[in-house]
Coordinates of C-alpha atoms (C1' of nucleotides) in Angstrom, one line a residue:
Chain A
X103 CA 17.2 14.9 -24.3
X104 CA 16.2 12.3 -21.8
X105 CA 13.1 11.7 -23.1
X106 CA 13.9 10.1 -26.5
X107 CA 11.9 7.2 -25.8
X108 CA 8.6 8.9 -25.5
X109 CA 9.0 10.2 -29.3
X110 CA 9.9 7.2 -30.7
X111 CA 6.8 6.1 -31.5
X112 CA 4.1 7.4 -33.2
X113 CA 1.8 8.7 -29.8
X114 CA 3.8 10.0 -27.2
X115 CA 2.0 8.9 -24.2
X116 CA 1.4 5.4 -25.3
X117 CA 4.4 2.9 -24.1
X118 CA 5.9 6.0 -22.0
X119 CA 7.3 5.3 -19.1
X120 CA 8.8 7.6 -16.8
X121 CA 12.2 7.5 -15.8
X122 CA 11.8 6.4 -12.3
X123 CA 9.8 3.8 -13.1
X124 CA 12.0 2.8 -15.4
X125 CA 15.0 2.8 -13.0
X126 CA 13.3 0.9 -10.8
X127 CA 12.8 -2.1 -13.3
X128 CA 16.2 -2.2 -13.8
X129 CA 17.0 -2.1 -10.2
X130 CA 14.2 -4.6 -9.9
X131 CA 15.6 -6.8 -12.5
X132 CA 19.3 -6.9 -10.8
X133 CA 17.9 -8.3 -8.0
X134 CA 15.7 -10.6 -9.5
X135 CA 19.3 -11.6 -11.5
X136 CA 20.8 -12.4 -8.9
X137 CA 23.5 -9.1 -9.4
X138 CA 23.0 -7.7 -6.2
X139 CA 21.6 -10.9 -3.5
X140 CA 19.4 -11.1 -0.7
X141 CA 20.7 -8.9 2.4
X142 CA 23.4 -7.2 0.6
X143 CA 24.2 -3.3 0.2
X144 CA 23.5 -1.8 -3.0
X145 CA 25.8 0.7 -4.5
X146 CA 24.7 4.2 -2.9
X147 CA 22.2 6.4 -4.4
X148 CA 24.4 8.9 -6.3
X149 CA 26.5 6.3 -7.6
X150 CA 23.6 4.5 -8.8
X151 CA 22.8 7.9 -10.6
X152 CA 25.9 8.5 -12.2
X153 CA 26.2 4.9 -13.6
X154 CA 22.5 5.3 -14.8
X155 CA 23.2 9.0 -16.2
X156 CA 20.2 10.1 -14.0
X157 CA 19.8 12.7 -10.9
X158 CA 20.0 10.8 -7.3
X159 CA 16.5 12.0 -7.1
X160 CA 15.0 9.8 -9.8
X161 CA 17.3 6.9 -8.4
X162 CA 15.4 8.1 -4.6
X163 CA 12.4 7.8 -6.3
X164 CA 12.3 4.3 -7.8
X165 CA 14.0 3.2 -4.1
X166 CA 10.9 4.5 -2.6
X167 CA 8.3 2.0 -4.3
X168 CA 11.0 -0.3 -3.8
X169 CA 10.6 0.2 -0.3
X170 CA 6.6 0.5 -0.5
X171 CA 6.7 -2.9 -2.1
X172 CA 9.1 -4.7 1.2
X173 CA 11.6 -5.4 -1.7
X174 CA 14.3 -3.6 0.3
X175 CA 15.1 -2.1 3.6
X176 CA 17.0 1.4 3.8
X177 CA 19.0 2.7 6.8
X178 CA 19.6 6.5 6.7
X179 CA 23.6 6.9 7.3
X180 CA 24.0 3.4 6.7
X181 CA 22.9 2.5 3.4
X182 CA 20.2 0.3 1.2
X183 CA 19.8 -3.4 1.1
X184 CA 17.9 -6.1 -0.6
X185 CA 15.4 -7.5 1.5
X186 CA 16.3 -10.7 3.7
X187 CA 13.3 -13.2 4.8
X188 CA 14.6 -14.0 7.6
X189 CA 14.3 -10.7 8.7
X190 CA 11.7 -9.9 11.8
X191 CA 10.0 -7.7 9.3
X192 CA 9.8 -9.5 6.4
X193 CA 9.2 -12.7 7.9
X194 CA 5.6 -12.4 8.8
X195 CA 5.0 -10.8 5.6
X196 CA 4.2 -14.1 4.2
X197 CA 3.1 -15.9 7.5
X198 CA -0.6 -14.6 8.8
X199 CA -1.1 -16.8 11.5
X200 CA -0.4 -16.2 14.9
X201 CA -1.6 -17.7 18.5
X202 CA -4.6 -16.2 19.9
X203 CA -3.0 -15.7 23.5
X204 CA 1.0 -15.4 23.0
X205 CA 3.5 -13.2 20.8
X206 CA 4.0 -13.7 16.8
X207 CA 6.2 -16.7 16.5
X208 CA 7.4 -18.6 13.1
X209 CA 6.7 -22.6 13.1
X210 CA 8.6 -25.5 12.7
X211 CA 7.9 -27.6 10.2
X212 CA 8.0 -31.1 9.3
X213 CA 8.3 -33.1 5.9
X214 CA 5.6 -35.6 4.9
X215 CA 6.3 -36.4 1.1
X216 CA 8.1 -34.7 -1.5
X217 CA 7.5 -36.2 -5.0
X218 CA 7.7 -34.7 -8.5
X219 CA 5.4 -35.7 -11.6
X220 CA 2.7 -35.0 -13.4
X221 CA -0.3 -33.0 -12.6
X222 CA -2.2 -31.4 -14.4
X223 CA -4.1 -28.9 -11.6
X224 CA -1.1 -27.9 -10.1
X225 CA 0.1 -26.9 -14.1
X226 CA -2.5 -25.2 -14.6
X227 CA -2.3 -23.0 -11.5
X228 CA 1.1 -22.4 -11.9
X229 CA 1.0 -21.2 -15.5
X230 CA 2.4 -24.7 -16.8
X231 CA 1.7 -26.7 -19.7
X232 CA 0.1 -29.7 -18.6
X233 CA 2.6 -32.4 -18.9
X234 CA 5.3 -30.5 -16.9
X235 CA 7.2 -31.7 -14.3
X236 CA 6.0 -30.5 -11.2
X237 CA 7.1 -30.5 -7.7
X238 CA 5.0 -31.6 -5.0
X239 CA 6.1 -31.0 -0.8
X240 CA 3.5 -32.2 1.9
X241 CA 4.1 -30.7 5.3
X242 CA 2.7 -30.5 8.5
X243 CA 4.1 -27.2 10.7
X244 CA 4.0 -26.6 14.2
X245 CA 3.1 -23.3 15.8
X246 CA 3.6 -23.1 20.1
X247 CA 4.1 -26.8 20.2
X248 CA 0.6 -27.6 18.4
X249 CA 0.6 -29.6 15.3
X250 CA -1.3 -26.3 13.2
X251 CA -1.1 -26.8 9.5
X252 CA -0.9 -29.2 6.2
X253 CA -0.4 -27.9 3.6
X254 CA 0.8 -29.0 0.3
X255 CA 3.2 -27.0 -1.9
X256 CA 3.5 -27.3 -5.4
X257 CA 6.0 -25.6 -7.5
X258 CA 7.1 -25.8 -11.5
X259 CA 10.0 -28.2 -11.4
X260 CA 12.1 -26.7 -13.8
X261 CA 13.0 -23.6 -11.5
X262 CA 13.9 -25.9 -8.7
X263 CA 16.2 -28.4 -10.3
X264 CA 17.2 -30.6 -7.2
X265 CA 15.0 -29.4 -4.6
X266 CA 14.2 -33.3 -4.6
X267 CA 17.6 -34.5 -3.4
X268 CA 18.1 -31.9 -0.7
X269 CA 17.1 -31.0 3.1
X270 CA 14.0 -28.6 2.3
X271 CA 14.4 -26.1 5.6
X272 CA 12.4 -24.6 7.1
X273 CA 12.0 -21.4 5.6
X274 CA 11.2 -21.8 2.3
X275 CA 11.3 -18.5 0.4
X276 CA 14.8 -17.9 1.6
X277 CA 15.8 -21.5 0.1
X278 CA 14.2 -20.4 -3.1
X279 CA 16.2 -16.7 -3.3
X280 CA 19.3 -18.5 -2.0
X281 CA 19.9 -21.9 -4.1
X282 CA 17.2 -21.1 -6.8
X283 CA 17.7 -17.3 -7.8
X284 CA 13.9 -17.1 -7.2
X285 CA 12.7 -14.4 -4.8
X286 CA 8.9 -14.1 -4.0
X287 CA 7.6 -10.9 -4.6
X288 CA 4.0 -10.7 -3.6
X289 CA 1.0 -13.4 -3.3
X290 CA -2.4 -13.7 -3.5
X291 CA -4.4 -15.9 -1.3
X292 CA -8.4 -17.3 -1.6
X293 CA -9.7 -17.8 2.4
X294 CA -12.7 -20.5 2.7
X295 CA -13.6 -22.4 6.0
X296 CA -13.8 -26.1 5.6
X297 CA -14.5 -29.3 7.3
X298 CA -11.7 -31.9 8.0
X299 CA -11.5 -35.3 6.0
X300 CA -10.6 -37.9 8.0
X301 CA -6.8 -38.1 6.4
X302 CA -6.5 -34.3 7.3
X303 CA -7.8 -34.4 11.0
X304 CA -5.4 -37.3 11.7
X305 CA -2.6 -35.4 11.1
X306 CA -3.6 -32.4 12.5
X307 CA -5.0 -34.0 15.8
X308 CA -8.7 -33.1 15.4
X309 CA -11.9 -34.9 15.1
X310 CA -13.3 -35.6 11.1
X311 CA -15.4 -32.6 10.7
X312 CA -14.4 -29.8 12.6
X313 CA -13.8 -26.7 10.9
X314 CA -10.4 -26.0 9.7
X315 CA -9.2 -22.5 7.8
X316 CA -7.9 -23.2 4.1
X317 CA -5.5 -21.1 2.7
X318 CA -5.2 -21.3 -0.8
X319 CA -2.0 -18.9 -2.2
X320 CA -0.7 -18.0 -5.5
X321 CA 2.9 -16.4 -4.6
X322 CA 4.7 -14.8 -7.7
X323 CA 8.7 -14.1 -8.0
X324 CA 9.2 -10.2 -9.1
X325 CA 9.1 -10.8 -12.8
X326 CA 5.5 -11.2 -11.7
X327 CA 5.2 -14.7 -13.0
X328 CA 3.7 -17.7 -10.4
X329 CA 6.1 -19.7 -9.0
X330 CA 4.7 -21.5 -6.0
X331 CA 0.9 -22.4 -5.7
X332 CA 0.6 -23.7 -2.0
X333 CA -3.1 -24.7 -0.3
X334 CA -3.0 -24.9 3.8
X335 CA -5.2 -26.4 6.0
X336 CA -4.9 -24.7 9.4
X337 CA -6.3 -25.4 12.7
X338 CA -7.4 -21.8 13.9
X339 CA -9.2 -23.1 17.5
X340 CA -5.9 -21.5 19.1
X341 CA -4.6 -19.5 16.2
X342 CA -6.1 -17.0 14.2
X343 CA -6.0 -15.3 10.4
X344 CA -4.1 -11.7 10.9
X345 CA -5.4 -9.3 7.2
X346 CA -4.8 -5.3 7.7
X347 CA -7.2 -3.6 5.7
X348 CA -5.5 0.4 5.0
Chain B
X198 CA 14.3 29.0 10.3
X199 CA 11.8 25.8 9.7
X200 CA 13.5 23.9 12.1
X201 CA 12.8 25.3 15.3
X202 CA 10.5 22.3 16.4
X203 CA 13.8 20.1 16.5
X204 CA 15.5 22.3 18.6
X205 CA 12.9 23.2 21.7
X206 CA 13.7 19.9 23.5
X207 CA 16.9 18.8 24.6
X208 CA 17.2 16.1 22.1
X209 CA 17.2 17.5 18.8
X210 CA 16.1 14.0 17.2
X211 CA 13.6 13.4 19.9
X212 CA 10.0 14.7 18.8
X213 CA 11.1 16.1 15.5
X214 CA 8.8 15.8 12.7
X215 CA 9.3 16.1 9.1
X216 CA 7.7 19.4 7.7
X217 CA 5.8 17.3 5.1
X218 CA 4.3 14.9 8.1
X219 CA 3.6 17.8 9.6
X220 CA 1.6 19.4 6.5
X221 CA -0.1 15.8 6.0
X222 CA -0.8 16.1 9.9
X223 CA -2.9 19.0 9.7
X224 CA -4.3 18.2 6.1
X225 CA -5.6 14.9 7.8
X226 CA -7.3 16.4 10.2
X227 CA -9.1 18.9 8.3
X228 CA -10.6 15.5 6.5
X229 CA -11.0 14.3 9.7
X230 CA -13.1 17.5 11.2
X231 CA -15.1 17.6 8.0
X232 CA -13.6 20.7 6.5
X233 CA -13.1 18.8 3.3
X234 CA -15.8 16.1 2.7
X235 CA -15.9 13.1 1.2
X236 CA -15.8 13.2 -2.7
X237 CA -15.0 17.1 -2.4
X238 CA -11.9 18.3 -4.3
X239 CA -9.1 19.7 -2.2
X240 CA -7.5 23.2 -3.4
X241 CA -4.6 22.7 -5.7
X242 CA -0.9 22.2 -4.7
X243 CA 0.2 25.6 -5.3
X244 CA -2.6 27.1 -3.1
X245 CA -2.4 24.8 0.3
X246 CA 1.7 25.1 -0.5
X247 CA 1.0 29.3 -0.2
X248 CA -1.5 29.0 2.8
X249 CA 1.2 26.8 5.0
X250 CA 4.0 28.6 3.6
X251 CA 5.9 25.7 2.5
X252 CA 7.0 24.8 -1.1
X253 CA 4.5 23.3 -2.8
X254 CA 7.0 19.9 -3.5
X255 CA 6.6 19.5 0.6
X256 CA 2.9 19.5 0.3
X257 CA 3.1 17.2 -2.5
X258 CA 5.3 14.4 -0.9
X259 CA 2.5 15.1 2.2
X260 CA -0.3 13.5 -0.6
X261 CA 1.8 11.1 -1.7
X262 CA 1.1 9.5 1.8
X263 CA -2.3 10.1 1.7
X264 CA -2.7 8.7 -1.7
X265 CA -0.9 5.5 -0.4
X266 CA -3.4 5.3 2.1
X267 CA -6.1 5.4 0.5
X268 CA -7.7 8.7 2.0
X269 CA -7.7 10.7 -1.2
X270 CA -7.5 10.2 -4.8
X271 CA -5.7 12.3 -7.6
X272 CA -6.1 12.8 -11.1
X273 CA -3.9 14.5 -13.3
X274 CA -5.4 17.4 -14.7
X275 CA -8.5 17.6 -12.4
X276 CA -7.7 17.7 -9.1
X277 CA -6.8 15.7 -5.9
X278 CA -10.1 14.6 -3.9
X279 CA -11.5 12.8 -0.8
X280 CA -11.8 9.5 -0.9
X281 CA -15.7 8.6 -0.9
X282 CA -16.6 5.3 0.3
X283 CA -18.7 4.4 -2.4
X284 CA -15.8 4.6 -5.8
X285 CA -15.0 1.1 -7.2
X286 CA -12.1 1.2 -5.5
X287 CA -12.6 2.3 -2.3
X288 CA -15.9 -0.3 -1.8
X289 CA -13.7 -3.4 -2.0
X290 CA -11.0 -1.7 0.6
X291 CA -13.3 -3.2 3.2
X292 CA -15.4 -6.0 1.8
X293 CA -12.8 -8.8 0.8
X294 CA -15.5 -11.5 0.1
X295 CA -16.1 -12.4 -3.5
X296 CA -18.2 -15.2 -5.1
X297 CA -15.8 -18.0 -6.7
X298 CA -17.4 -18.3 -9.8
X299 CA -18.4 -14.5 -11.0
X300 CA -16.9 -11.0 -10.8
X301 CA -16.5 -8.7 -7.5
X302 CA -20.2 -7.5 -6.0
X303 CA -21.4 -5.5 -3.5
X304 CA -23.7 -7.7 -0.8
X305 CA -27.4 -6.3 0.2
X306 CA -28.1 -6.1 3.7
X307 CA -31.0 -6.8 5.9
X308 CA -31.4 -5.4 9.3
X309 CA -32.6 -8.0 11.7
X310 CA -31.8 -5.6 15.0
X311 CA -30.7 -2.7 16.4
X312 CA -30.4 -1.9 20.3
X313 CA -28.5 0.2 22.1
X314 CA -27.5 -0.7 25.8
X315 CA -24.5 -1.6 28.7
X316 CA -22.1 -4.1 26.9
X317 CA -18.8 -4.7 28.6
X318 CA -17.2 -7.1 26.3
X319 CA -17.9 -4.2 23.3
X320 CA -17.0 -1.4 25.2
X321 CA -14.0 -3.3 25.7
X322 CA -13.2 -3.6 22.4
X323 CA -13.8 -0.2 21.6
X324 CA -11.8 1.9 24.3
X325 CA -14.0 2.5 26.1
X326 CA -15.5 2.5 29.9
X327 CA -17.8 -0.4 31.2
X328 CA -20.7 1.2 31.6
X329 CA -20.7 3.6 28.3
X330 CA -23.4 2.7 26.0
X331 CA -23.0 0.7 23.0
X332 CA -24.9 0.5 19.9
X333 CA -25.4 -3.3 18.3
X334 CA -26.4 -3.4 15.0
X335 CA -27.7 -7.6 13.9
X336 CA -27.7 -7.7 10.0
X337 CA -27.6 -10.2 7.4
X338 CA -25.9 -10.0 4.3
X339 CA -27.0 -11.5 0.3
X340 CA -24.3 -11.6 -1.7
X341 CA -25.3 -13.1 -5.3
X342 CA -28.9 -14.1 -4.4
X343 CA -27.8 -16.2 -1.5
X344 CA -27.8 -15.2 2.1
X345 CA -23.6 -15.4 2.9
X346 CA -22.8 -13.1 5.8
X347 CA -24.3 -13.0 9.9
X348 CA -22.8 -10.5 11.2
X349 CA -22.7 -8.0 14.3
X350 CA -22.0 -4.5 14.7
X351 CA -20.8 -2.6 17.6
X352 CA -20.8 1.2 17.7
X353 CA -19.4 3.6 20.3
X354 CA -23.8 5.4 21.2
X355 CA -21.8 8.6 21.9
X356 CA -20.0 8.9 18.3
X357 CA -23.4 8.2 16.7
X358 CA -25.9 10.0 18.3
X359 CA -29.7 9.2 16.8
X360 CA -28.3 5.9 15.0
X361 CA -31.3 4.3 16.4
X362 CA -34.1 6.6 15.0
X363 CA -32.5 6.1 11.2
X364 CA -33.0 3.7 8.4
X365 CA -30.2 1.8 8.6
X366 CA -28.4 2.1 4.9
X367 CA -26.4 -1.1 2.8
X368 CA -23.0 1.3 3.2
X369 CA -22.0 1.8 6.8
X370 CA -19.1 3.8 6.0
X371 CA -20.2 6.0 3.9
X372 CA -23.1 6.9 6.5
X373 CA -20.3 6.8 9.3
X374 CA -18.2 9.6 7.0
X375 CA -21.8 11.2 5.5
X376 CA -23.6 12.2 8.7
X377 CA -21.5 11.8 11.7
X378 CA -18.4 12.6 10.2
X379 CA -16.5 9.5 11.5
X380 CA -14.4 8.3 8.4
X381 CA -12.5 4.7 9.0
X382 CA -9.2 4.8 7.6
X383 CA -8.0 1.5 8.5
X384 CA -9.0 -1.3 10.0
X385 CA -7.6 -5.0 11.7
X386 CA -9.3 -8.2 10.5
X387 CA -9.0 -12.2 12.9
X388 CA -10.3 -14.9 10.7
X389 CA -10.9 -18.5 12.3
X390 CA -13.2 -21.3 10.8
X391 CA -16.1 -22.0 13.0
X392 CA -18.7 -24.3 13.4
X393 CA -22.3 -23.0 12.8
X394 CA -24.3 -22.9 16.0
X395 CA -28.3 -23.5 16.0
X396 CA -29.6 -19.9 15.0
X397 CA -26.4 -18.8 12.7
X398 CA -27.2 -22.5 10.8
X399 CA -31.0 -21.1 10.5
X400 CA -30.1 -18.0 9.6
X401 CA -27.5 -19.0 6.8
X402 CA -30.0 -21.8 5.7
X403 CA -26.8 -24.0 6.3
X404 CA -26.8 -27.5 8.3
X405 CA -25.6 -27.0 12.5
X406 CA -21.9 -27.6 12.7
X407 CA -21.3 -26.4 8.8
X408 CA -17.8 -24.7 9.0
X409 CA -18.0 -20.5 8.4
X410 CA -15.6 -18.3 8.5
X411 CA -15.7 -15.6 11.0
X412 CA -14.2 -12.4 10.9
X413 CA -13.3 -10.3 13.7
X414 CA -13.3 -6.8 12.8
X415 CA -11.9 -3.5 14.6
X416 CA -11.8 -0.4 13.0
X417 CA -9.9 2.5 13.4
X418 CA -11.1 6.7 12.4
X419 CA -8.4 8.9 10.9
X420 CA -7.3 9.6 14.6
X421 CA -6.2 6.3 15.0
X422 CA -9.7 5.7 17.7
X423 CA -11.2 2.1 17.8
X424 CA -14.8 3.2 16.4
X425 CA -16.7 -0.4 15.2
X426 CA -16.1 -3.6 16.5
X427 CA -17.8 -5.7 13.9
X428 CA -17.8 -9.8 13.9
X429 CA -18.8 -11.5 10.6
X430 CA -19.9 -14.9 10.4
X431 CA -19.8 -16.3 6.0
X432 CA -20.6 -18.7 4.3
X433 CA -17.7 -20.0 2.0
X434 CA -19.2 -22.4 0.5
X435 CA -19.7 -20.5 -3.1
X436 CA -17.4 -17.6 -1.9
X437 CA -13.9 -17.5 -0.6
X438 CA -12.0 -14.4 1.4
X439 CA -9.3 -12.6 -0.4
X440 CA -5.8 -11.3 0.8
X441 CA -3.2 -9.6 -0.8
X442 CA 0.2 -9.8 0.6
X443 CA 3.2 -8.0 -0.2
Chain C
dC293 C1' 39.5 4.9 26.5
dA294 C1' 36.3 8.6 25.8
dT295 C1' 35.6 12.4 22.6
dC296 C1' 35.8 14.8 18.3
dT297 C1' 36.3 14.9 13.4
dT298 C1' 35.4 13.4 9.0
dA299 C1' 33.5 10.7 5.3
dT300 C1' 29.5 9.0 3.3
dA301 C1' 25.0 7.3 3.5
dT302 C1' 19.9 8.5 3.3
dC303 C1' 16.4 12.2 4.1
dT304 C1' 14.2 16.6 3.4
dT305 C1' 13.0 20.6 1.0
dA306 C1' 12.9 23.4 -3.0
dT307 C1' 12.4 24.7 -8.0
dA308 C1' 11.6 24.2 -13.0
dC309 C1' 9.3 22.2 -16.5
dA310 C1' 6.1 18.7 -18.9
dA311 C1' 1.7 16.5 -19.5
dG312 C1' -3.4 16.0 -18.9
dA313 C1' -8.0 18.1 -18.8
dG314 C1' -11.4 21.4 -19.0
dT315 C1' -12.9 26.0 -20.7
dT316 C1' -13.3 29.7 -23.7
dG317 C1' -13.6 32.2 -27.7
dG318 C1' -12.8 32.7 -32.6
dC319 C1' -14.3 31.4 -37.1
dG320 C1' -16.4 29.2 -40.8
dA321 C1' -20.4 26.5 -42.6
dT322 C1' -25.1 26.2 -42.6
Chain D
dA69 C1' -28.0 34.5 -36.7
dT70 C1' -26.7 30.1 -35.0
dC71 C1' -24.5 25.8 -34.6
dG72 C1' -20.3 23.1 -34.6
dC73 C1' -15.5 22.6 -34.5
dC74 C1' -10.9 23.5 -33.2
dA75 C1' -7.1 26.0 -31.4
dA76 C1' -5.3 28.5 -27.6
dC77 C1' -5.4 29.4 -22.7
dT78 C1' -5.3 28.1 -17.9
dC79 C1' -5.8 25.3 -14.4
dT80 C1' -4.5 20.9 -12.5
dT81 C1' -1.2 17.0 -11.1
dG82 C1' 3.2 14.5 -12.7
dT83 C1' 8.3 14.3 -13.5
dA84 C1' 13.1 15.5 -13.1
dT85 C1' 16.8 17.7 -10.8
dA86 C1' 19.7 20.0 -7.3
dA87 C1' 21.2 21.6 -2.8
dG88 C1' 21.5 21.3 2.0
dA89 C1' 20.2 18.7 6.5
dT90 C1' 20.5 14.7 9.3
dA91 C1' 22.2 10.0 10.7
dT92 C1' 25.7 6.6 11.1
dA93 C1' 30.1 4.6 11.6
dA94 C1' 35.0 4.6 11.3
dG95 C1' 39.2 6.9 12.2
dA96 C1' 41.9 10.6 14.5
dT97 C1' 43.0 12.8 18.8
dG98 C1' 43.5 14.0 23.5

DNA sequence: CATCTTATATCTTATACAAGAGTTGGCGAT
DNA sequence: ATCGCCAACTCTTGTATAAGATATAAGATG
């Protein structure tokens, strides 16, 4: 009875999903609605189950890759939540580097420039059509009171309307679940060593030519689409590139 | 009854494992002592559930985690199996350098030294006393006809007895797992940009104080033991290293 | 104010059945 | 008699569900 939609079409297997999985995109999809918001409780597991009209073990089971996938944080006794980014955990899930000789910290960060317009690169990265508006947000952030990375930001303007007029903070991916309805989901990022034009090592304090680590990152929201294509340029003579490899 | 363990110590929280941790426990190590080798398919479900006298849904949820990990692989219908270092998959757990312009490879490697000898900054590295020995392994790696990676290798002499003696192989991992039965199931990764000294420039065929990224590699056996210390020096110039964050 | 009870959350374990993948053996055509 | 095909069998992992254990916090109780 619960498996209607594997019959409806012609081969069973093809366009099958199982019920977990399929829980867990609509779970997925309340978040990404805005329906249930960043560091709040979610209904409990059997109540989830009896609204969805499936066992609390199917309901279990699509929390668990939730979980697997940082998208939110259970307490046994106390209940589940949607993942905050401002929490110690999931903080550093976005931010790699770290001083060579001190504890994991987050950096402040300072506004250069923050224009909107035309550009075609940035488009194209982000999945744009080519005349689309997009957002542009230079920034230069400090890490244990060293000026340690540019980087510029570029994001489609149409999911951010007003971003221009307003104090960008200093955690952004917050901003963007909180005013936005955007939340990051996962990113992808393209690691090359570089040397430093002149522009680059004024700002960061360093001589034209020394090496500097560039970050290039593709982050996408959970409907898997890319929403923020940012490139940083970070002095890593005091710093360094953290990567787990399981 | 299957909760004795809880109950021995004072605390019954303190010390208590779940019976399926406990069932991946000892599944681990059987990987880990060689029982069950690489690419070798593990009895069924049913059958370890009947030896460990525990329902087979407990040994299940025990491969889950080991399937998350990496260290084996199932396949409906067939079996569950060993991860072998040398699967599509598996390769690129560990090499995260790809060329920019062309599809995923595997580099070729050319020994340029191998000595074994008193190296307190290793031996650090690795756990172990000042005075052990240490093996160091010089190679240099060719990814797409070009000569991309310098890197050094630091080995624990006692783990690889007769390392020396042997042709060195392309896949270290796989000889690690193959014939000393030392499988790495995760590792750490540092990444800074660098300027090329005077014999890594020659050796990359790259100009002296050419930024390259170096990677700074330890890596862990399935009993959570630092076993290689490994320090890559690449050329990003036509590649770039990838990271995956979520 | 410390302790116990209770309600409710997640966590663990167990069981039944479905789906995928070889293997084997029957059966007909050649 | 032999080859090829296909159905049935049997083994595997995958899915769905349920019941009891454990953890947490709030309220009752002394």
């Amino acid at each position: 009875m619960k498996h209607d939609a594997m019959h409806m079409a012609g081969k069973p297997t093809l366009g099958f999903r199982p019920l977990y999985r399929q829980v867990r995109d609509i779970l997925v999809k309340r978040i990404a609605d805005g329906v249930w918001q960043a560091g709040q409780m979610l209904p409990s597991e059997p109540e989830i189950a009896a609204e969805l009209d499936v066992s609390p073990g199917t309901v279990r089971k699509a929390l668990d890759e939730m979980t697997a996938e940082n998208l939110v944080v259970r307490r046994q006794g106390r209940g589940t939540f949607v993942a905050k980014h401002d929490d110690a955990r999931i903080l550093f899930q976005f931010f790699k580097l770290i001083p060579d000789s001190s504890v994991r910290e987050f950096p402040d960060s300072k506004v250069l420039n923050l224009t909107s317009g035309i550009n075609p690169e940035a488009a194209s990265q982000l999945g744009l059509g080519r005349r689309d508006c997009v957002l542009v947000l230079d920034r230069i952030r400090t890490l244990a009171g060293q000026a340690c990375v540019l980087e510029r930001i570029c994001l489609p303007a149409a999911l951010f309307p007003g971003l221009e007029k307003r104090e960008v903070p200093n955690n952004l991916y917050q901003l963007y679940a909180m005013e936005f309805g955007v939340t990051i989901g996962h990113a992808s990022e393209k690691l090359k060593a570089v040397a430093a034009t002149g522009e680059e090592a004024q700002h960061l304090g360093v001589a034209v030519g020394e090496p500097l680590l560039r970050v290039d990152r593709l982050a996408f929201s959970l409907d898997q689409r890319p929403v923020e294509w940012r490139v940083s340029l970070c002095r890593t003579d005091q710093a360094h590139y953290i990567s787990d490899l399981r």
